[in-house]
Amino acid sequence: MARGNGVAREAYGDKLVWLSTLIQRRYAQICAEHDLTPAQATLLCAVKDGPERMGGLAASLGMTKNALSQLVDRTEQRGLVHRGSPEPDRRVITLSVTAAGKELAEAVYAEVTRRVPDIAVGLSPDDQGHLERIATTIVDG
């Protein structure tokens, strides 16, 4: 690889790290305004539309089962989620939001989808459209 390409790649990587930092800060700010940690908010949003199996949830959130269990314990103590075992196999545990958890999850989700895109406010409308398409392509993979 030519030196120029390596430097450009490093600068590009640096910009992506800072973009990630901006997004994480905005997300953390929104979560704090709702008295949630980012992990709790992410958990609530992951289960807001219906029960999820704990094993699958751990995998989709990139957490160990033990770490997820601890997060669920803290969130359950606040009355925002509850565990259940609706299947005949009692080893299968699902996680659902409570009514209070659903209301909070929907409020956080609405704020995030409204305010996170504001980080691109300095871009032209065309560039904002490009960023939206690129982000969608990356996420939908």
Short mmCIF file of C-alpha atoms in Angstrom, two decimals:
data_model
loop_
_atom_site.label_atom_id
_atom_site.label_comp_id
_atom_site.label_asym_id
_atom_site.label_seq_id
_atom_site.Cartn_x
_atom_site.Cartn_y
_atom_site.Cartn_z
CA MET A 1 0.00 0.00 0.00
CA ALA A 2 1.33 3.41 -0.93
CA ARG A 3 2.09 5.81 1.91
CA GLY A 4 -0.52 8.29 0.69
CA ASN A 5 -3.26 5.67 0.75
CA GLY A 6 -2.33 4.58 4.28
CA VAL A 7 -2.45 8.16 5.54
CA ALA A 8 -5.80 8.76 3.85
CA ARG A 9 -7.16 5.50 5.27
CA GLU A 10 -5.96 6.47 8.75
CA ALA A 11 -7.59 9.89 8.47
CA TYR A 12 -10.81 8.25 7.26
CA GLY A 13 -10.75 5.82 10.18
CA ASP A 14 -10.15 8.72 12.56
CA LYS A 15 -13.21 10.55 11.18
CA LEU A 16 -15.37 7.45 11.60
CA VAL A 17 -14.23 7.12 15.22
CA TRP A 18 -15.17 10.76 15.88
CA LEU A 19 -18.49 10.36 14.09
CA SER A 20 -19.21 7.36 16.31
CA THR A 21 -18.27 9.43 19.35
CA LEU A 22 -20.64 12.23 18.33
CA ILE A 23 -23.49 9.77 17.87
CA GLN A 24 -22.76 8.01 21.17
CA ARG A 25 -22.65 11.33 23.04
CA ARG A 26 -25.97 12.43 21.58
CA TYR A 27 -27.50 9.05 22.42
CA ALA A 28 -26.13 9.15 25.99
CA GLN A 29 -27.50 12.66 26.46
CA ILE A 30 -30.98 11.59 25.34
CA CYS A 31 -30.84 8.51 27.59
CA ALA A 32 -29.78 10.60 30.59
CA GLU A 33 -32.70 12.97 29.99
CA HIS A 34 -34.95 9.93 30.41
CA ASP A 35 -33.02 8.65 33.45
CA LEU A 36 -31.68 5.63 31.58
CA THR A 37 -28.23 4.34 30.79
CA PRO A 38 -27.56 3.82 27.08
CA ALA A 39 -27.56 0.05 27.71
CA GLN A 40 -30.98 0.20 29.39
CA ALA A 41 -32.41 2.32 26.58
CA THR A 42 -31.05 -0.06 23.96
CA LEU A 43 -32.54 -3.01 25.85
CA LEU A 44 -35.94 -1.34 26.10
CA CYS A 45 -35.95 -0.45 22.41
CA ALA A 46 -34.96 -4.02 21.52
CA VAL A 47 -38.01 -5.48 23.30
CA LYS A 48 -40.53 -2.65 22.92
CA ASP A 49 -42.44 -4.38 20.12
CA GLY A 50 -42.73 -7.80 21.67
CA PRO A 51 -41.06 -10.44 23.80
CA GLU A 52 -37.58 -11.60 22.85
CA ARG A 53 -35.70 -14.70 23.93
CA MET A 54 -32.82 -13.85 26.25
CA GLY A 55 -30.33 -15.93 24.24
CA GLY A 56 -31.17 -14.24 20.96
CA LEU A 57 -31.25 -10.86 22.63
CA ALA A 58 -27.75 -11.33 24.05
CA ALA A 59 -26.45 -12.20 20.60
CA SER A 60 -28.19 -9.30 18.85
CA LEU A 61 -26.94 -6.82 21.47
CA GLY A 62 -23.41 -8.24 21.38
CA MET A 63 -23.45 -9.11 25.08
CA THR A 64 -22.68 -12.22 27.05
CA LYS A 65 -25.67 -13.90 28.65
CA ASN A 66 -24.28 -13.01 32.07
CA ALA A 67 -23.91 -9.30 31.19
CA LEU A 68 -27.42 -9.24 29.73
CA SER A 69 -28.81 -10.91 32.84
CA GLN A 70 -27.23 -8.23 35.03
CA LEU A 71 -28.61 -5.47 32.80
CA VAL A 72 -32.05 -7.08 32.90
CA ASP A 73 -31.85 -7.36 36.70
CA ARG A 74 -31.23 -3.61 37.03
CA THR A 75 -33.91 -2.71 34.48
CA GLU A 76 -36.41 -5.15 36.00
CA GLN A 77 -35.88 -3.58 39.44
CA ARG A 78 -37.10 -0.32 37.92
CA GLY A 79 -40.28 -2.01 36.72
CA LEU A 80 -39.48 -1.53 33.03
CA VAL A 81 -39.13 -5.16 31.88
CA HIS A 82 -40.12 -8.58 33.08
CA ARG A 83 -38.91 -12.09 32.41
CA GLY A 84 -41.23 -14.88 31.47
CA SER A 85 -41.22 -18.44 30.26
CA PRO A 86 -44.22 -18.87 27.98
CA GLU A 87 -42.98 -22.09 26.44
CA PRO A 88 -43.24 -25.59 27.86
CA ASP A 89 -39.45 -25.62 28.20
CA ARG A 90 -38.95 -23.49 31.33
CA ARG A 91 -35.28 -23.02 30.41
CA VAL A 92 -36.37 -20.65 27.63
CA ILE A 93 -36.64 -17.19 29.12
CA THR A 94 -38.21 -14.29 27.27
CA LEU A 95 -38.02 -10.63 28.08
CA SER A 96 -40.90 -8.19 27.65
CA VAL A 97 -41.42 -4.54 28.46
CA THR A 98 -43.94 -3.45 31.04
CA ALA A 99 -46.40 -0.70 30.17
CA ALA A 100 -44.06 1.84 31.81
CA GLY A 101 -41.10 0.37 29.92
CA LYS A 102 -42.91 0.54 26.60
CA GLU A 103 -43.86 4.16 27.15
CA LEU A 104 -40.29 5.05 28.05
CA ALA A 105 -38.84 3.05 25.15
CA GLU A 106 -41.11 4.77 22.67
CA ALA A 107 -40.23 8.20 24.08
CA VAL A 108 -36.49 7.50 23.88
CA TYR A 109 -36.80 6.00 20.41
CA ALA A 110 -38.73 9.04 19.17
CA GLU A 111 -36.14 11.43 20.63
CA VAL A 112 -33.23 9.47 19.18
CA THR A 113 -34.73 9.31 15.70
CA ARG A 114 -35.53 13.02 15.88
CA ARG A 115 -32.30 14.33 17.39
CA VAL A 116 -29.44 12.08 16.26
CA PRO A 117 -29.78 13.15 12.61
CA ASP A 118 -29.12 16.72 13.81
CA ILE A 119 -25.41 15.89 13.82
CA ALA A 120 -25.61 16.23 10.02
CA VAL A 121 -27.35 19.62 10.10
CA GLY A 122 -24.31 21.33 8.53
CA LEU A 123 -24.53 19.16 5.41
CA SER A 124 -26.39 20.17 2.30
CA PRO A 125 -29.74 18.43 1.73
CA ASP A 126 -28.11 16.31 -1.01
CA ASP A 127 -25.27 15.27 1.33
CA GLN A 128 -27.79 14.46 4.08
CA GLY A 129 -29.59 12.21 1.60
CA HIS A 130 -26.30 10.52 0.68
CA LEU A 131 -25.46 9.99 4.35
CA GLU A 132 -28.90 8.48 4.98
CA ARG A 133 -28.51 6.08 2.04
CA ILE A 134 -24.99 5.09 3.10
CA ALA A 135 -26.00 4.57 6.74
CA THR A 136 -28.98 2.46 5.63
CA THR A 137 -26.77 0.34 3.38
CA ILE A 138 -24.23 -0.23 6.16
CA VAL A 139 -26.83 -1.08 8.80
CA ASP A 140 -28.97 -3.27 6.55
CA GLY A 141 -25.74 -4.88 5.37
#
